[in-house]
Amino acid sequence: QKDYGIHHYVWYFTSADSLLKYSKAPVIHTYDDAGIYPIKLIAYSTYGNCVSERIHTVEVWDKPKSDFTVGTVCENNPVTFINKSVKAESYSWSVDSLFSSEVNPDYTFTHTGSTLVTLIAQNENGCTDSKTKAIWVNKLPNLDFNITNQCEHVPVNINNNSTGDSP
């Protein structure tokens, strides 16, 4: 009894999608939609026209969609990030190198300028999606004024010593 080996393999992923391979190297295939899909492998012998086939199914899970919003952000004022993710059950936020697993975390920026905020959403099957947004942190005006106490019926002088850009 002589073993003639396998000449080639044909993988079928969908009715319109197949892959011819001449080795047993691992195969990678990506599905665009969730569902249950058959995967068929056919092996053709080197000699003798012997054919063997096997079918398995793979379940492809929905992926969550990560998204969030935040209102106007000013330094030293707390803001709340509003989680708009769908099909997710756990969250990981990255803000200024700090991490949170809250659904809608609060944060206070102590600097101005652009900073990146990332939200990773995960579903019960371990599928993840991430969203990163550049957030602009505005400088707060520096408010300061002084007054001079006065007697009744005498105008009170109020001096505005605030600093910051004016429109």
Coordinates of N, CA and C in Angstrom, one line a residue:
Q1 N 0.9 -1.2 0.0 CA 0.0 0.0 0.0 C 0.9 1.2 0.0
K2 N 0.8 2.0 -1.0 CA 1.6 3.2 -1.1 C 0.8 4.5 -0.8
D3 N 1.4 5.4 0.0 CA 0.7 6.7 0.2 C 1.2 7.7 -0.8
Y4 N 0.3 8.2 -1.6 CA 0.7 9.1 -2.6 C 0.6 10.6 -2.2
G5 N 0.1 10.8 -1.0 CA 0.0 12.2 -0.5 C -1.1 13.0 -1.1
I6 N -1.1 14.3 -0.7 CA -2.1 15.2 -1.1 C -1.5 16.2 -2.1
H7 N -2.1 16.3 -3.2 CA -1.6 17.3 -4.2 C -2.0 18.7 -3.9
H8 N -3.3 18.9 -3.6 CA -3.7 20.3 -3.2 C -5.0 20.2 -2.4
Y9 N -5.3 21.4 -1.8 CA -6.5 21.6 -1.0 C -7.3 22.7 -1.6
V10 N -8.6 22.6 -1.5 CA -9.5 23.7 -1.9 C -10.4 24.0 -0.7
W11 N -10.3 25.3 -0.2 CA -11.2 25.7 0.9 C -12.3 26.5 0.3
Y12 N -13.6 26.2 0.8 CA -14.7 27.0 0.4 C -15.3 27.6 1.6
F13 N -15.4 29.0 1.5 CA -15.9 29.7 2.7 C -17.4 30.2 2.4
T14 N -17.7 30.5 1.2 CA -19.1 30.9 0.8 C -19.2 30.4 -0.6
S15 N -20.4 30.5 -1.2 CA -20.6 29.9 -2.5 C -19.7 30.7 -3.6
A16 N -19.3 31.9 -3.3 CA -18.5 32.7 -4.3 C -17.1 32.9 -3.8
D17 N -16.7 32.3 -2.7 CA -15.4 32.6 -2.1 C -14.6 31.3 -1.8
S18 N -13.6 31.0 -2.6 CA -12.8 29.8 -2.3 C -11.3 30.1 -2.4
L19 N -10.5 29.2 -1.9 CA -9.0 29.4 -1.9 C -8.4 28.1 -2.2
L20 N -7.4 28.1 -3.2 CA -6.7 26.9 -3.6 C -5.3 27.0 -2.8
K21 N -4.9 25.9 -2.1 CA -3.7 25.9 -1.4 C -2.9 24.6 -1.8
Y22 N -1.6 24.7 -1.9 CA -0.8 23.5 -2.2 C 0.0 23.1 -0.9
S23 N -0.3 23.7 0.2 CA 0.3 23.3 1.5 C -0.7 23.2 2.6
K24 N -0.2 22.7 3.7 CA -1.1 22.7 4.9 C -0.9 24.0 5.8
A25 N -0.4 25.0 5.2 CA -0.2 26.3 5.9 C -1.5 26.8 6.4
P26 N -1.6 27.4 7.6 CA -2.8 28.0 8.1 C -3.5 28.9 7.1
V27 N -4.8 28.9 7.2 CA -5.6 29.7 6.3 C -6.3 30.8 7.2
I28 N -6.4 32.0 6.6 CA -7.1 33.1 7.3 C -8.2 33.6 6.4
H29 N -9.4 33.8 7.0 CA -10.5 34.3 6.2 C -11.3 35.2 7.1
T30 N -11.7 36.4 6.5 CA -12.5 37.4 7.3 C -13.9 37.4 6.8
Y31 N -14.8 37.5 7.7 CA -16.3 37.6 7.4 C -16.7 39.0 7.7
D32 N -17.5 39.6 6.8 CA -18.0 40.9 7.0 C -19.2 41.1 7.8
D33 N -20.0 40.0 8.0 CA -21.2 40.0 8.8 C -21.3 38.9 9.8
A34 N -22.0 39.1 10.9 CA -22.2 38.1 11.9 C -23.1 37.0 11.3
G35 N -22.9 35.7 11.8 CA -23.7 34.6 11.3 C -23.0 33.3 11.5
I36 N -23.7 32.3 11.0 CA -23.1 30.9 11.1 C -22.8 30.5 9.6
Y37 N -21.5 30.2 9.4 CA -21.0 29.9 8.0 C -20.4 28.5 7.9
P38 N -20.7 27.8 6.9 CA -20.0 26.5 6.6 C -18.6 26.8 6.0
I39 N -17.7 26.0 6.4 CA -16.3 26.0 5.8 C -16.1 24.6 5.3
K40 N -15.8 24.4 4.0 CA -15.6 23.1 3.5 C -14.1 23.0 3.0
L41 N -13.5 21.9 3.3 CA -12.1 21.6 2.9 C -12.2 20.4 2.0
I42 N -11.6 20.5 0.8 CA -11.5 19.3 -0.1 C -10.1 19.1 -0.4
A43 N -9.6 17.8 -0.2 CA -8.2 17.4 -0.5 C -8.2 16.5 -1.7
Y44 N -7.3 16.7 -2.6 CA -7.1 15.9 -3.8 C -5.8 15.2 -3.7
S45 N -5.8 13.9 -3.9 CA -4.6 13.1 -3.8 C -3.7 13.4 -5.0
T46 N -2.4 13.1 -4.8 CA -1.4 13.3 -5.8 C -1.7 12.4 -7.0
Y47 N -2.0 11.2 -6.7 CA -2.3 10.2 -7.8 C -3.5 9.5 -7.4
G48 N -4.2 9.0 -8.4 CA -5.4 8.1 -8.2 C -6.7 8.9 -8.1
N49 N -6.6 10.2 -8.2 CA -7.9 11.0 -8.2 C -8.7 10.7 -7.0
C50 N -8.1 10.5 -5.9 CA -8.9 10.3 -4.6 C -9.2 11.7 -4.1
V51 N -10.5 11.8 -3.6 CA -10.9 13.1 -3.1 C -11.6 12.9 -1.7
S52 N -11.2 13.8 -0.8 CA -11.8 13.7 0.5 C -12.3 15.1 0.9
E53 N -13.5 15.2 1.5 CA -14.0 16.5 2.0 C -14.5 16.5 3.4
R54 N -14.5 17.6 4.0 CA -15.0 17.7 5.4 C -15.6 19.1 5.5
I55 N -16.7 19.2 6.2 CA -17.4 20.5 6.4 C -17.5 20.8 7.9
H56 N -17.1 22.0 8.4 CA -17.4 22.5 9.7 C -18.1 23.8 9.6
T57 N -18.6 24.2 10.7 CA -19.2 25.6 10.7 C -18.5 26.5 11.7
V58 N -18.5 27.8 11.4 CA -17.9 28.7 12.3 C -19.0 29.8 12.6
E59 N -19.1 30.2 13.9 CA -20.0 31.2 14.2 C -19.2 32.5 14.3
V60 N -19.7 33.5 13.6 CA -19.0 34.8 13.6 C -19.9 35.8 14.4
W61 N -19.4 36.4 15.4 CA -20.2 37.2 16.3 C -20.2 38.7 15.9
D62 N -21.3 39.3 16.3 CA -21.4 40.8 16.1 C -20.3 41.5 16.8
K63 N -19.8 42.6 16.3 CA -18.8 43.4 16.9 C -19.5 44.6 17.5
P64 N -19.1 45.1 18.6 CA -19.7 46.3 19.2 C -19.3 47.5 18.3
K65 N -20.0 48.6 18.4 CA -19.6 49.8 17.8 C -19.3 50.9 18.9
S66 N -18.1 51.3 18.9 CA -17.7 52.2 20.0 C -17.8 53.7 19.5
D67 N -18.4 54.5 20.4 CA -18.5 55.9 20.1 C -18.8 56.7 21.4
F68 N -18.5 58.0 21.4 CA -18.8 58.8 22.6 C -18.8 60.3 22.2
T69 N -19.4 61.1 23.1 CA -19.5 62.5 22.9 C -19.0 63.2 24.2
V70 N -18.6 64.4 24.1 CA -18.3 65.2 25.2 C -18.6 66.7 24.8
G71 N -19.1 67.4 25.8 CA -19.4 68.8 25.5 C -18.2 69.7 25.5
T72 N -18.4 71.0 25.7 CA -17.2 71.9 25.8 C -16.3 71.5 27.0
V73 N -15.0 71.5 26.7 CA -14.1 71.1 27.7 C -13.2 72.3 28.1
C74 N -13.2 72.6 29.4 CA -12.3 73.7 29.9 C -11.4 73.2 31.0
E75 N -10.2 73.7 31.0 CA -9.3 73.2 32.0 C -9.8 73.4 33.4
N76 N -9.6 72.5 34.3 CA -9.9 72.5 35.7 C -11.4 72.5 35.9
N77 N -12.2 72.2 34.9 CA -13.7 72.0 35.1 C -14.0 70.5 34.8
P78 N -14.7 69.8 35.6 CA -15.1 68.4 35.3 C -16.0 68.3 34.1
V79 N -15.7 67.3 33.3 CA -16.6 67.0 32.2 C -17.0 65.5 32.3
T80 N -18.1 65.2 31.7 CA -18.6 63.8 31.6 C -18.5 63.3 30.2
F81 N -17.9 62.2 29.9 CA -17.9 61.6 28.6 C -19.1 60.7 28.5
I82 N -19.9 61.0 27.4 CA -21.2 60.3 27.2 C -20.9 59.1 26.3
N83 N -21.1 57.9 26.8 CA -20.8 56.7 26.0 C -22.0 56.4 25.1
K84 N -21.8 56.4 23.8 CA -22.8 56.1 22.8 C -22.6 54.7 22.1
S85 N -21.8 53.9 22.7 CA -21.5 52.6 22.1 C -22.8 51.7 22.1
V86 N -22.8 50.8 21.1 CA -23.9 49.8 21.0 C -23.3 48.4 20.9
K87 N -24.1 47.5 21.4 CA -23.8 46.0 21.5 C -22.5 45.8 22.3
A88 N -22.3 46.5 23.4 CA -21.2 46.3 24.3 C -21.6 46.2 25.7
E89 N -20.8 45.5 26.5 CA -21.1 45.4 27.9 C -20.0 45.8 28.9
S90 N -18.8 46.1 28.3 CA -17.8 46.6 29.2 C -17.0 47.6 28.4
Y91 N -16.3 48.5 29.1 CA -15.7 49.7 28.5 C -14.3 49.9 29.1
S92 N -13.4 50.5 28.3 CA -12.1 50.9 28.8 C -11.8 52.2 28.2
W93 N -11.6 53.2 29.1 CA -11.3 54.6 28.6 C -9.9 54.9 28.9
S94 N -9.2 55.6 28.0 CA -7.9 56.1 28.2 C -7.9 57.6 28.0
V95 N -7.6 58.4 29.1 CA -7.6 59.8 29.0 C -6.4 60.3 29.8
D96 N -5.5 61.0 29.1 CA -4.3 61.5 29.7 C -3.5 60.4 30.4
S97 N -3.4 59.3 29.8 CA -2.7 58.1 30.4 C -3.3 57.5 31.6
L98 N -4.5 57.9 31.9 CA -5.3 57.3 33.0 C -6.4 56.4 32.4
F99 N -6.8 55.4 33.1 CA -7.8 54.5 32.6 C -9.0 54.4 33.5
S100 N -10.2 54.2 32.9 CA -11.4 54.0 33.6 C -12.2 52.9 32.9
S101 N -13.0 52.2 33.7 CA -13.9 51.2 33.2 C -15.4 51.6 33.4
E102 N -15.6 52.9 33.8 CA -17.0 53.4 34.0 C -17.7 53.5 32.6
V103 N -19.0 53.5 32.6 CA -19.7 53.7 31.4 C -19.6 55.1 30.9
N104 N -19.8 56.1 31.8 CA -19.8 57.5 31.5 C -18.8 58.2 32.5
P105 N -17.5 58.1 32.3 CA -16.6 58.7 33.3 C -16.6 60.2 33.3
D106 N -16.3 60.7 34.5 CA -16.0 62.2 34.7 C -14.5 62.3 34.7
Y107 N -14.1 63.5 34.2 CA -12.6 63.8 34.2 C -12.4 65.3 34.2
T108 N -11.3 65.7 34.9 CA -11.0 67.1 34.9 C -9.6 67.3 34.3
F109 N -9.5 68.0 33.2 CA -8.3 68.2 32.5 C -7.5 69.4 33.2
T110 N -6.3 69.2 33.5 CA -5.5 70.2 34.2 C -4.5 71.0 33.2
H111 N -4.8 70.8 31.9 CA -4.0 71.5 30.9 C -4.9 71.9 29.8
T112 N -4.3 72.7 28.9 CA -5.1 73.2 27.7 C -4.5 72.6 26.5
G113 N -5.2 72.7 25.4 CA -4.7 72.2 24.1 C -5.4 70.9 23.7
S114 N -4.9 70.3 22.7 CA -5.4 69.1 22.1 C -4.9 67.9 22.9
T115 N -5.8 66.9 23.2 CA -5.5 65.7 23.8 C -6.3 64.5 23.2
L116 N -5.8 63.3 23.2 CA -6.5 62.2 22.7 C -7.3 61.4 23.8
V117 N -8.5 61.0 23.4 CA -9.3 60.2 24.3 C -9.7 59.0 23.5
T118 N -9.5 57.8 24.1 CA -9.9 56.5 23.5 C -10.8 55.7 24.3
L119 N -11.8 55.2 23.6 CA -12.8 54.3 24.3 C -12.7 53.0 23.6
I120 N -12.6 51.9 24.3 CA -12.6 50.5 23.8 C -13.9 49.9 24.4
A121 N -14.8 49.4 23.5 CA -16.0 48.7 23.9 C -15.8 47.3 23.6
Q122 N -16.3 46.4 24.6 CA -16.2 45.0 24.4 C -17.6 44.3 24.7
N123 N -17.9 43.3 23.9 CA -19.2 42.6 24.1 C -18.9 41.3 24.9
E124 N -20.0 40.5 25.1 CA -19.9 39.3 25.9 C -19.1 38.2 25.3
N125 N -18.8 38.3 24.0 CA -18.0 37.3 23.3 C -16.5 37.7 23.2
G126 N -16.2 38.9 23.7 CA -14.8 39.3 23.7 C -14.4 40.1 22.4
C127 N -15.4 40.4 21.6 CA -15.2 41.2 20.4 C -15.1 42.7 20.8
T128 N -14.1 43.4 20.2 CA -13.9 44.8 20.6 C -13.9 45.8 19.4
D129 N -14.2 47.0 19.8 CA -14.1 48.1 18.8 C -13.6 49.3 19.6
S130 N -12.8 50.2 18.9 CA -12.3 51.3 19.6 C -12.5 52.6 18.8
K131 N -12.6 53.7 19.6 CA -12.8 55.0 19.0 C -11.9 56.0 19.7
T132 N -11.1 56.7 18.9 CA -10.2 57.7 19.5 C -10.6 59.1 18.9
K133 N -10.7 60.1 19.7 CA -11.1 61.4 19.3 C -10.1 62.4 19.9
A134 N -9.7 63.4 19.1 CA -8.9 64.5 19.6 C -9.9 65.5 20.3
I135 N -9.6 65.8 21.6 CA -10.5 66.7 22.3 C -9.7 68.0 22.6
W136 N -10.3 69.1 22.4 CA -9.7 70.4 22.6 C -10.1 70.9 24.0
V137 N -9.1 71.2 24.8 CA -9.3 71.7 26.2 C -9.0 73.2 26.2
N138 N -10.1 73.9 26.5 CA -10.0 75.4 26.4 C -9.4 75.9 27.7
K139 N -8.8 77.1 27.6 CA -8.3 77.8 28.8 C -9.4 78.5 29.4
L140 N -9.5 78.5 30.7 CA -10.5 79.2 31.5 C -10.0 80.7 31.6
P141 N -10.9 81.6 31.5 CA -10.5 83.0 31.8 C -10.1 83.1 33.3
N142 N -9.2 83.9 33.6 CA -8.7 84.2 34.9 C -9.5 85.4 35.5
L143 N -10.6 85.1 36.2 CA -11.4 86.2 36.7 C -10.9 86.8 38.0
D144 N -10.8 88.1 38.0 CA -10.4 88.8 39.2 C -11.0 90.2 39.2
F145 N -11.5 90.6 40.3 CA -11.9 92.0 40.5 C -11.8 92.5 41.9
N146 N -11.7 93.8 42.1 CA -11.6 94.3 43.5 C -12.6 95.4 43.6
I147 N -13.0 95.6 44.8 CA -14.0 96.6 45.1 C -13.5 97.4 46.3
T148 N -14.0 98.6 46.4 CA -13.8 99.5 47.6 C -15.1 99.6 48.3
N149 N -15.0 99.3 49.6 CA -16.3 99.4 50.4 C -16.6 100.9 50.5
Q150 N -17.9 101.1 50.5 CA -18.4 102.5 50.5 C -19.6 102.7 51.5
C151 N -19.9 103.9 51.8 CA -21.0 104.2 52.6 C -22.3 104.1 51.7
E152 N -23.4 104.0 52.3 CA -24.7 103.9 51.5 C -24.8 105.2 50.7
H153 N -25.5 105.1 49.6 CA -25.8 106.2 48.7 C -24.5 106.7 48.0
V154 N -23.4 106.1 48.1 CA -22.2 106.5 47.4 C -21.8 105.3 46.4
P155 N -21.5 105.7 45.2 CA -21.2 104.6 44.2 C -20.0 103.8 44.6
V156 N -20.1 102.5 44.4 CA -19.0 101.5 44.7 C -18.2 101.3 43.4
N157 N -16.9 101.5 43.5 CA -16.0 101.3 42.4 C -15.6 99.8 42.3
I158 N -15.8 99.3 41.1 CA -15.4 97.9 40.9 C -14.4 97.9 39.8
N159 N -13.2 97.3 40.0 CA -12.2 97.2 39.0 C -12.0 95.8 38.6
N160 N -12.2 95.6 37.2 CA -12.1 94.2 36.6 C -10.6 94.0 36.3
N161 N -10.0 93.1 36.9 CA -8.6 92.7 36.7 C -8.4 91.4 36.0
S162 N -9.5 90.9 35.4 CA -9.5 89.6 34.7 C -8.5 89.6 33.6
T163 N -8.0 88.4 33.3 CA -7.1 88.2 32.1 C -7.6 87.1 31.3
G164 N -7.3 87.1 30.0 CA -7.8 86.1 29.0 C -8.2 86.9 27.8
D165 N -8.3 86.1 26.7 CA -8.6 86.7 25.4 C -10.1 87.1 25.4
S166 N -10.3 88.3 24.8 CA -11.6 88.8 24.6 C -12.0 88.7 23.1
P167 N -13.3 88.5 22.8 CA -13.7 88.4 21.4 C -13.6 89.8 20.7

